[in-house]
CSV table of C-alpha atoms and ligand atoms in Angstrom, one decimal:
chain,number,residue,atom,x,y,z
A,1,MET,CA,96.3,100.4,91.7
A,2,LYS,CA,99.8,99.3,92.8
A,3,ASP,CA,101.8,96.7,91.0
A,4,THR,CA,105.1,96.4,92.8
A,5,ILE,CA,106.0,94.5,95.9
A,6,ARG,CA,109.5,94.9,97.1
A,7,SER,CA,109.9,92.1,99.5
A,8,LEU,CA,109.2,89.0,97.4
A,9,ASP,CA,109.4,88.2,93.7
A,10,VAL,CA,105.8,87.1,93.7
A,11,ALA,CA,105.6,86.5,89.9
A,12,ARG,CA,108.5,84.1,90.3
A,13,ILE,CA,107.0,82.4,93.4
A,14,ARG,CA,103.7,81.9,91.6
A,15,GLN,CA,105.4,79.7,88.9
A,16,ASP,CA,106.0,77.2,91.7
A,17,PHE,CA,102.3,76.9,92.5
A,18,PRO,CA,100.5,74.9,89.8
A,19,ALA,CA,97.1,75.2,91.6
A,20,LEU,CA,97.2,79.0,91.2
A,21,ASN,CA,96.9,78.5,87.4
A,22,GLU,CA,93.5,76.8,87.7
A,23,ARG,CA,90.4,78.4,86.4
A,24,VAL,CA,87.1,78.4,88.3
A,25,HIS,CA,83.8,79.1,86.6
A,26,GLY,CA,85.8,79.9,83.5
A,27,ARG,CA,87.8,82.6,85.3
A,28,PRO,CA,91.3,82.8,86.7
A,29,LEU,CA,91.4,81.7,90.3
A,30,VAL,CA,92.0,84.4,92.9
A,31,PHE,CA,92.7,82.3,95.9
A,32,LEU,CA,92.2,84.4,99.1
A,33,ASP,CA,91.8,81.6,101.7
A,34,SER,CA,95.3,80.7,102.7
A,35,ALA,CA,94.5,81.1,106.4
A,36,ALA,CA,92.3,78.0,106.0
A,37,SER,CA,95.1,76.1,104.1
A,38,SER,CA,97.9,77.3,101.8
A,39,GLN,CA,98.6,76.1,98.3
A,40,LYS,CA,101.6,73.9,97.7
A,41,PRO,CA,104.7,74.6,95.7
A,42,ILE,CA,106.2,72.0,93.3
A,43,GLN,CA,109.1,71.5,95.7
A,44,VAL,CA,106.7,70.1,98.3
A,45,LEU,CA,104.7,68.1,95.7
A,46,SER,CA,107.8,66.5,94.4
A,47,ALA,CA,109.1,65.7,97.9
A,48,LEU,CA,105.9,63.8,98.4
A,49,ASP,CA,106.1,62.1,95.1
A,50,GLN,CA,109.8,61.2,95.5
A,51,ALA,CA,109.2,59.8,99.0
A,52,TYR,CA,106.5,57.5,97.8
A,53,ARG,CA,108.0,56.7,94.4
A,54,THR,CA,111.6,55.9,95.5
A,55,SER,CA,113.0,54.1,98.5
A,56,TYR,CA,109.6,54.0,100.2
A,57,ALA,CA,109.6,52.0,103.4
A,58,ASN,CA,108.4,52.4,107.0
A,59,VAL,CA,110.7,54.3,109.4
A,60,HIS,CA,112.5,53.0,112.5
A,61,ARG,CA,111.8,49.4,111.7
A,62,GLY,CA,113.8,47.8,108.9
A,63,VAL,CA,117.5,47.1,108.9
A,64,TYR,CA,117.5,47.3,105.1
A,65,TYR,CA,118.6,50.2,102.9
A,66,ASN,CA,115.2,51.8,102.0
A,67,SER,CA,114.0,51.9,105.6
A,68,GLU,CA,117.2,53.4,106.8
A,69,ARG,CA,117.2,56.0,104.0
A,70,THR,CA,113.6,57.0,104.7
A,71,THR,CA,114.4,57.2,108.4
A,72,ASP,CA,117.3,59.5,107.6
A,73,LEU,CA,115.1,61.8,105.5
A,74,TYR,CA,112.5,61.8,108.3
A,75,ASP,CA,115.1,62.7,110.9
A,76,GLN,CA,116.4,65.5,108.6
A,77,ALA,CA,112.9,66.9,108.3
A,78,ARG,CA,112.7,67.1,112.1
A,79,GLU,CA,116.0,68.9,112.2
A,80,LYS,CA,114.9,71.4,109.5
A,81,ILE,CA,111.8,72.2,111.6
A,82,THR,CA,113.8,72.5,114.7
A,83,ARG,CA,116.0,75.2,113.0
A,84,PHE,CA,112.9,76.9,111.5
A,85,ILE,CA,111.2,77.5,114.8
A,86,GLY,CA,114.4,78.0,116.8
A,87,ALA,CA,113.9,74.9,119.0
A,88,PRO,CA,117.0,73.8,121.0
A,89,ALA,CA,117.0,70.2,119.6
A,90,PRO,CA,114.9,67.8,117.5
A,91,GLU,CA,113.8,66.1,120.7
A,92,ASN,CA,111.6,69.2,121.4
A,93,VAL,CA,109.7,68.8,118.1
A,94,VAL,CA,106.9,66.3,118.3
A,95,PHE,CA,105.2,65.4,115.1
A,96,VAL,CA,101.4,65.4,115.3
A,97,ARG,CA,98.6,65.6,112.6
A,98,ASN,CA,97.8,69.3,113.0
A,99,ALA,CA,97.6,72.1,115.6
A,100,THR,CA,94.3,70.7,116.8
A,101,GLU,CA,96.1,67.5,117.8
A,102,ALA,CA,99.0,69.4,119.3
A,103,LEU,CA,96.7,71.4,121.5
A,104,ASN,CA,94.7,68.3,122.5
A,105,LEU,CA,98.0,66.5,123.3
A,106,VAL,CA,98.8,69.3,125.8
A,107,ALA,CA,95.3,69.4,127.3
A,108,TYR,CA,95.1,65.6,127.7
A,109,SER,CA,98.7,64.8,128.7
A,110,TYR,CA,99.8,67.9,130.5
A,111,GLY,CA,96.4,69.2,131.5
A,112,ARG,CA,95.0,66.0,133.0
A,113,HIS,CA,98.3,65.1,134.7
A,114,PHE,CA,99.2,68.5,136.3
A,115,LEU,CA,96.0,70.4,136.7
A,116,GLN,CA,93.3,69.8,139.3
A,117,ALA,CA,90.1,71.2,140.8
A,118,GLY,CA,90.4,74.8,141.8
A,119,ASP,CA,93.1,75.6,139.3
A,120,GLU,CA,92.6,78.2,136.7
A,121,ILE,CA,93.4,78.5,133.0
A,122,VAL,CA,93.7,81.9,131.3
A,123,LEU,CA,92.9,82.0,127.6
A,124,THR,CA,91.5,84.8,125.4
A,125,GLU,CA,88.2,85.8,123.8
A,126,LEU,CA,89.7,85.4,120.3
A,127,GLU,CA,90.7,81.7,120.3
A,128,HIS,CA,90.0,79.3,117.5
A,129,HIS,CA,87.9,76.4,118.7
A,130,ALA,CA,91.1,74.2,118.6
A,131,ASN,CA,92.5,76.3,121.4
A,132,PHE,CA,89.3,76.7,123.2
A,133,VAL,CA,87.2,73.4,123.3
A,134,PRO,CA,90.1,71.2,124.6
A,135,TRP,CA,90.4,73.5,127.7
A,136,GLN,CA,86.6,73.8,128.1
A,137,VAL,CA,86.3,70.0,128.2
A,138,LEU,CA,89.2,69.7,130.6
A,139,ALA,CA,87.8,72.4,132.8
A,140,ARG,CA,84.4,70.7,133.0
A,141,GLU,CA,85.9,67.4,133.7
A,142,ARG,CA,88.2,68.6,136.5
A,143,GLY,CA,86.5,71.6,138.0
A,144,ILE,CA,89.0,74.0,136.6
A,145,ARG,CA,88.0,77.7,136.0
A,146,LEU,CA,88.5,79.3,132.7
A,147,LYS,CA,89.2,83.0,132.6
A,148,PHE,CA,89.5,85.1,129.4
A,149,ILE,CA,91.7,88.0,128.4
A,150,PRO,CA,89.1,90.4,126.9
A,151,LEU,CA,89.4,92.3,123.7
A,152,THR,CA,89.9,96.0,123.3
A,153,PRO,CA,87.5,97.8,120.9
A,154,GLN,CA,90.3,97.7,118.3
A,155,GLY,CA,90.4,93.9,118.4
A,156,THR,CA,93.7,93.5,120.3
A,157,LEU,CA,94.1,91.7,123.6
A,158,ASP,CA,93.5,93.9,126.6
A,159,LEU,CA,96.7,93.1,128.4
A,160,ALA,CA,96.1,95.7,131.0
A,161,ARG,CA,93.7,93.2,132.5
A,162,LEU,CA,96.4,90.5,132.7
A,163,ASP,CA,97.6,91.2,136.2
A,164,GLU,CA,94.2,90.9,137.7
A,165,LEU,CA,93.7,87.6,135.9
A,166,LEU,CA,97.0,86.1,136.8
A,167,THR,CA,96.3,84.9,140.3
A,168,PRO,CA,98.5,82.1,141.9
A,169,ARG,CA,95.7,79.6,141.0
A,170,VAL,CA,96.5,80.1,137.3
A,171,LYS,CA,98.4,77.0,136.1
A,172,LEU,CA,98.2,77.5,132.4
A,173,VAL,CA,98.0,80.5,130.0
A,174,THR,CA,97.2,80.0,126.4
A,175,PHE,CA,96.6,82.4,123.4
A,176,ALA,CA,96.9,82.6,119.7
A,177,HIS,CA,100.1,84.3,118.5
A,178,VAL,CA,98.0,85.6,115.5
A,179,SER,CA,94.2,85.5,115.4
A,180,ASN,CA,92.7,83.7,112.4
A,181,VAL,CA,89.7,86.1,112.5
A,182,LEU,CA,90.9,89.5,113.6
A,183,GLY,CA,94.4,89.1,112.3
A,184,THR,CA,95.7,90.5,115.6
A,185,ILE,CA,99.3,89.8,116.3
A,186,THR,CA,100.0,89.4,120.1
A,187,ASP,CA,103.6,89.9,121.1
A,188,PRO,CA,104.0,86.7,123.1
A,189,ARG,CA,107.1,87.7,125.2
A,190,PRO,CA,105.5,90.0,127.8
A,191,VAL,CA,102.5,87.6,128.3
A,192,ILE,CA,104.8,84.7,128.7
A,193,GLU,CA,107.0,86.5,131.2
A,194,ARG,CA,104.1,87.6,133.3
A,195,ALA,CA,102.5,84.1,133.2
A,196,HIS,CA,105.8,82.5,134.3
A,197,ALA,CA,106.1,85.0,137.1
A,198,VAL,CA,103.0,83.3,138.7
A,199,GLY,CA,104.3,79.8,137.9
A,200,ALA,CA,102.0,79.1,135.0
A,201,LYS,CA,103.0,77.2,131.9
A,202,VAL,CA,102.3,78.9,128.5
A,203,VAL,CA,100.9,77.3,125.4
A,204,VAL,CA,101.1,79.4,122.2
A,205,ASP,CA,98.8,78.6,119.3
A,206,GLY,CA,101.1,79.5,116.5
A,207,CYS,CA,99.0,78.1,113.7
A,208,GLN,CA,98.6,81.5,112.0
A,209,ALA,CA,102.0,82.9,113.0
A,210,ALA,CA,104.6,80.2,112.0
A,211,PRO,CA,103.6,80.3,108.3
A,212,HIS,CA,103.8,84.1,108.2
A,213,MET,CA,106.6,85.5,110.3
A,214,PRO,CA,109.9,84.6,112.0
A,215,VAL,CA,109.3,82.5,115.1
A,216,ASP,CA,111.9,81.6,117.7
A,217,VAL,CA,110.5,79.5,120.4
A,218,GLN,CA,113.6,79.8,122.6
A,219,ALA,CA,113.5,83.5,122.5
A,220,LEU,CA,109.8,83.5,123.3
A,221,ASP,CA,110.5,81.1,126.2
A,222,CYS,CA,107.0,79.5,125.8
A,223,ASP,CA,106.5,76.0,127.2
A,224,PHE,CA,104.6,74.8,124.1
A,225,TYR,CA,104.1,76.0,120.6
A,226,ALA,CA,101.6,74.4,118.2
A,227,LEU,CA,101.4,74.7,114.4
A,228,SER,CA,99.9,73.0,111.3
A,229,GLY,CA,102.0,72.0,108.3
A,230,HIS,CA,99.2,72.5,105.8
A,231,LYS,CA,99.0,76.2,106.4
A,232,MET,CA,102.7,76.7,105.7
A,233,LEU,CA,103.0,75.1,102.2
A,234,GLY,CA,103.2,71.6,103.7
A,235,PRO,CA,100.8,68.7,103.1
A,236,THR,CA,97.8,67.9,105.2
A,237,GLY,CA,98.1,65.4,108.1
A,238,ILE,CA,101.3,66.8,109.6
A,239,GLY,CA,101.8,69.4,112.4
A,240,VAL,CA,104.2,70.1,115.2
A,241,LEU,CA,104.0,70.5,118.9
A,242,TYR,CA,107.1,72.2,120.3
A,243,GLY,CA,107.7,71.5,124.0
A,244,LYS,CA,110.5,72.3,126.5
A,245,THR,CA,112.5,69.3,127.4
A,246,ASP,CA,111.7,69.2,131.1
A,247,VAL,CA,108.0,69.6,130.5
A,248,LEU,CA,107.8,67.0,127.8
A,249,GLU,CA,109.8,64.6,129.9
A,250,ALA,CA,107.5,65.1,132.9
A,251,MET,CA,104.3,64.4,130.9
A,252,PRO,CA,102.7,61.0,130.4
A,253,PRO,CA,102.1,59.8,126.8
A,254,PHE,CA,99.0,60.9,125.0
A,255,MET,CA,98.5,57.8,122.9
A,256,THR,CA,100.1,54.4,123.4
A,257,GLY,CA,101.1,51.6,121.1
A,258,GLY,CA,104.0,50.9,118.8
A,259,ASP,CA,107.2,53.1,118.6
A,260,MET,CA,106.4,55.1,121.8
A,261,ILE,CA,107.5,52.3,124.2
A,262,SER,CA,111.0,51.4,125.3
A,263,SER,CA,110.1,47.9,126.5
A,264,VAL,CA,106.9,46.0,127.1
A,265,THR,CA,106.3,42.8,129.1
A,266,PHE,CA,103.0,41.1,130.0
A,267,ASP,CA,102.8,43.2,133.1
A,268,SER,CA,105.0,46.3,132.6
A,269,VAL,CA,105.8,49.0,130.1
A,270,THR,CA,108.4,51.8,129.9
A,271,TRP,CA,108.2,54.8,127.6
A,272,ASN,CA,110.5,55.7,124.8
A,273,GLU,CA,112.4,59.0,125.0
A,274,ILE,CA,111.0,62.3,123.8
A,275,PRO,CA,109.8,63.1,121.2
A,276,VAL,CA,108.9,59.5,120.2
A,277,LYS,CA,107.1,59.0,123.5
A,278,PHE,CA,104.4,61.2,122.0
A,279,GLU,CA,104.4,59.6,118.5
A,280,ALA,CA,102.5,56.3,118.8
A,281,GLY,CA,102.2,54.2,115.7
A,282,THR,CA,103.5,54.7,112.2
A,283,PRO,CA,104.0,58.4,111.9
A,284,ALA,CA,103.1,60.5,108.8
A,285,PHE,CA,106.7,60.4,107.8
A,286,VAL,CA,106.2,61.2,104.1
A,287,GLU,CA,104.2,64.2,105.1
A,288,ALA,CA,106.9,65.2,107.6
A,289,ILE,CA,109.6,64.9,104.8
A,290,ALA,CA,107.4,67.2,102.6
A,291,LEU,CA,107.0,69.6,105.5
A,292,GLY,CA,110.8,69.7,105.6
A,293,ALA,CA,110.7,70.8,101.9
A,294,ALA,CA,108.1,73.4,102.8
A,295,VAL,CA,110.2,75.0,105.5
A,296,ASP,CA,113.2,74.9,103.2
A,297,TYR,CA,111.1,76.9,100.7
A,298,LEU,CA,110.1,79.5,103.3
A,299,ALA,CA,113.6,79.7,104.8
A,300,ALA,CA,115.0,80.4,101.4
A,301,LEU,CA,112.5,83.3,100.9
A,302,GLY,CA,113.4,84.5,104.4
A,303,MET,CA,110.6,84.9,107.0
A,304,ASP,CA,111.3,88.6,107.4
A,305,ALA,CA,110.6,89.0,103.6
A,306,VAL,CA,107.4,86.8,104.0
A,307,ARG,CA,106.2,89.1,106.8
A,308,ALA,CA,107.1,92.3,104.9
A,309,HIS,CA,105.2,91.1,101.8
A,310,GLU,CA,102.0,90.2,103.8
A,311,ARG,CA,102.2,93.5,105.6
A,312,GLU,CA,102.2,95.3,102.3
A,313,VAL,CA,99.3,93.2,100.9
A,314,VAL,CA,97.2,93.6,104.0
A,315,ALA,CA,97.9,97.4,104.1
A,316,TYR,CA,96.7,97.7,100.5
A,317,ALA,CA,93.7,95.5,101.1
A,318,ILE,CA,92.7,97.7,104.1
A,319,GLU,CA,93.1,100.8,102.0
A,320,ARG,CA,91.0,99.4,99.2
A,321,LEU,CA,88.3,97.9,101.4
A,322,THR,CA,87.9,101.1,103.3
A,323,GLU,CA,86.8,102.8,100.1
A,324,VAL,CA,83.9,100.4,99.7
A,325,PRO,CA,80.6,101.9,101.0
A,326,GLY,CA,79.2,99.7,103.7
A,327,ALA,CA,82.4,97.7,104.3
A,328,THR,CA,83.5,97.2,107.9
A,329,ILE,CA,86.9,95.8,108.8
A,330,ILE,CA,86.7,93.5,111.9
A,331,GLY,CA,90.0,93.7,113.7
A,332,PRO,CA,92.9,96.1,113.9
A,333,THR,CA,93.4,98.4,110.8
A,334,ASP,CA,97.1,99.1,111.6
A,335,PRO,CA,99.1,96.7,109.4
A,336,ASP,CA,102.0,96.7,111.8
A,337,ILE,CA,100.0,94.8,114.4
A,338,ARG,CA,98.1,92.4,112.2
A,339,GLY,CA,98.7,89.4,110.0
A,340,GLY,CA,97.3,88.6,106.6
A,341,ALA,CA,93.8,87.4,107.5
A,342,LEU,CA,91.4,90.3,106.8
A,343,THR,CA,87.9,89.8,108.1
A,344,PHE,CA,85.1,92.1,107.1
A,345,THR,CA,81.4,92.6,106.6
A,346,ILE,CA,79.4,94.4,103.9
A,347,LYS,CA,76.3,96.1,105.0
A,348,ASP,CA,73.1,94.2,104.2
A,349,ILE,CA,74.9,91.3,102.5
A,350,HIS,CA,75.1,88.0,104.3
A,351,PRO,CA,78.8,86.8,104.2
A,352,HIS,CA,77.6,83.5,102.7
A,353,ASP,CA,75.9,85.3,99.8
A,354,LEU,CA,78.9,87.4,99.4
A,355,GLY,CA,81.2,84.4,99.3
A,356,THR,CA,79.0,82.7,96.7
A,357,LEU,CA,78.8,85.7,94.5
A,358,LEU,CA,82.6,86.2,94.8
A,359,ASP,CA,83.1,82.6,93.8
A,360,ARG,CA,81.3,83.2,90.6
A,361,GLU,CA,84.1,85.7,89.8
A,362,GLY,CA,86.7,83.2,90.6
A,363,VAL,CA,87.5,84.9,94.0
A,364,ALA,CA,87.8,82.3,96.8
A,365,ILE,CA,87.2,83.7,100.3
A,366,ARG,CA,85.9,82.2,103.5
A,367,ALA,CA,82.5,83.0,105.1
A,368,GLY,CA,81.1,82.0,108.4
A,369,HIS,CA,82.4,82.0,112.0
A,370,HIS,CA,85.9,80.7,111.1
A,371,CYS,CA,85.8,78.2,114.0
A,372,ALA,CA,85.7,81.1,116.5
A,373,GLN,CA,82.0,81.1,117.6
A,374,PRO,CA,82.7,82.6,121.1
A,375,LEU,CA,84.6,85.5,119.4
A,376,HIS,CA,81.7,86.1,117.0
A,377,VAL,CA,79.3,86.2,120.0
A,378,ARG,CA,81.6,88.8,121.6
A,379,LEU,CA,81.6,90.8,118.3
A,380,GLY,CA,77.8,90.5,118.1
A,381,LEU,CA,78.1,89.1,114.5
A,382,PRO,CA,76.8,85.7,113.5
A,383,ALA,CA,79.1,85.4,110.5
A,384,THR,CA,81.8,87.4,108.7
A,385,ALA,CA,83.7,87.2,105.4
A,386,ARG,CA,87.5,86.7,105.4
A,387,ALA,CA,90.1,87.2,102.7
A,388,SER,CA,93.5,85.9,103.6
A,389,PHE,CA,96.9,86.3,101.9
A,390,TYR,CA,100.2,84.5,101.5
A,391,ILE,CA,103.5,84.6,99.7
A,392,TYR,CA,101.9,84.2,96.3
A,393,THR,CA,99.2,86.9,96.7
A,394,GLU,CA,99.5,89.8,94.3
A,395,LEU,CA,98.0,93.3,94.7
A,396,ARG,CA,96.0,92.8,91.5
A,397,GLU,CA,94.2,90.0,93.4
A,398,ILE,CA,93.1,92.6,96.0
A,399,ASP,CA,91.8,94.7,93.1
A,400,ALA,CA,89.9,91.6,91.8
A,401,LEU,CA,88.4,91.1,95.3
A,402,ILE,CA,87.3,94.7,95.5
A,403,GLU,CA,85.8,94.6,91.9
A,404,ALA,CA,83.9,91.4,92.8
A,405,ILE,CA,82.5,93.0,96.0
A,406,TYR,CA,81.2,96.0,93.9
A,407,LYS,CA,79.7,93.6,91.5
A,408,ALA,CA,78.0,91.6,94.3
A,409,LYS,CA,76.6,94.8,95.7
A,410,HIS,CA,75.3,95.8,92.3
A,411,THR,CA,73.7,92.3,91.8
A,412,LEU,CA,72.0,92.5,95.2
A,413,ARG,CA,71.3,96.2,94.7
A,414,LYS,CA,73.0,97.0,98.0
B,1,7TS,N1,94.5,77.7,115.6
B,1,7TS,C1,94.3,78.7,114.8
B,1,7TS,C2,94.7,80.1,115.2
B,1,7TS,C3,93.8,78.4,113.5
B,1,7TS,O1,93.6,79.4,112.6
B,1,7TS,C4,93.5,77.1,113.2
B,1,7TS,C5,92.9,76.7,111.8
B,1,7TS,C6,93.7,76.0,114.1
B,1,7TS,C7,94.2,76.4,115.3
B,1,7TS,C8,93.5,74.6,113.8
B,1,7TS,O2,94.3,74.2,112.8
B,1,7TS,P1,94.1,72.7,112.2
B,1,7TS,O3,95.1,72.6,111.1
B,1,7TS,O4,94.3,71.8,113.3
B,1,7TS,O5,92.7,72.6,111.7
B,1,7TS,N2,92.2,77.8,111.2
B,1,7TS,C9,91.4,77.7,110.2
B,1,7TS,C10,90.8,78.8,109.6
B,1,7TS,O6,90.9,79.9,110.0
B,1,7TS,N3,90.0,78.4,108.6
B,1,7TS,O7,90.1,77.1,108.4
B,1,7TS,C11,91.0,76.6,109.4
């Protein structure tokens, strides 16, 4: 057993997360499901509380003090997120509900405007449904062909196949920066360069990357980058679509209504400027302000330190899980090329049974297909178990996981 982590002061961090002190079934909570959604620090909880409790008013509407103050806080939040992901300007940061909405926005607005029958979209075998189904629906509707970057036996993308997939018909390439199942980190730069060389636009699903490692969308040179606030200490109901200026400007709106217009007459309408063109209706401004507090928290820790901590936790989890008879890790076992979502199976124990037995010990993991059914078909597994880690995960929690797995094996006599 190890008890020191150099990169983050985890004991100190845990004091900021009240939900981690909860007990479940009379036992201390061991929360290992941060890939589904992270816990929230008091800084984010109090940003929400403050925004509702003091000077609450709708944004972009009133000429009175409270509305102007809330609008300022909302604009500041957009600026914080702009800096956090290395976007050139706030106009490149579109607020949406979550990564699912960000990806649908691209599929509906960009996809339906710029792609046509005979075009091709390249995606990968490891996508979350949020970055799969919108393209599948678009492809069926428009007669577009979907092509998939296959997996290597290690669970990385087989990029040796990219050149043969990247024909001049390919108009869009999309992939997860980090897989929510395999944990695989794909270095986006070479894929983006090669996609751009055939004139394709690139959409990166950064839902499992932005919370866990430094991201610089300008250095990546991607056309779009999608993320969810709730996975990175922020509240639910707020996410981000980053887009390059020329691409966002060329796209028609996704949804229409208030705020996103410049002027409306009985027979004409003109659109507002980006990013507001894509933000119809009252935005989730309180949640955006709280997401600003979340990225402040992460930036203060330093995203290099966040990544280093998770690398250490996942390396330890791999080491410990490998000792368990009948355990199989699904995905790369090299901690340098994987994030902190560790998927596994235990021989002869259904992942749901395992999840239920672990829950009795206070250990929360996820079981199922993790919204990646095509990937599970490819892996030949109906379901898997997944433990996922974050800035507050301690090595003793990995020990608790392993102990609970042994106990489950004993209970089921496996
Ligand atoms: N993309 C990836 C890679 C994801 O992991 C998820 C959510 C999404 C997109 C969609 O995010 P949402 O906030 O719009 O739902 N992944 C998971 C998960 O692994 N377990 O629960 C949600």
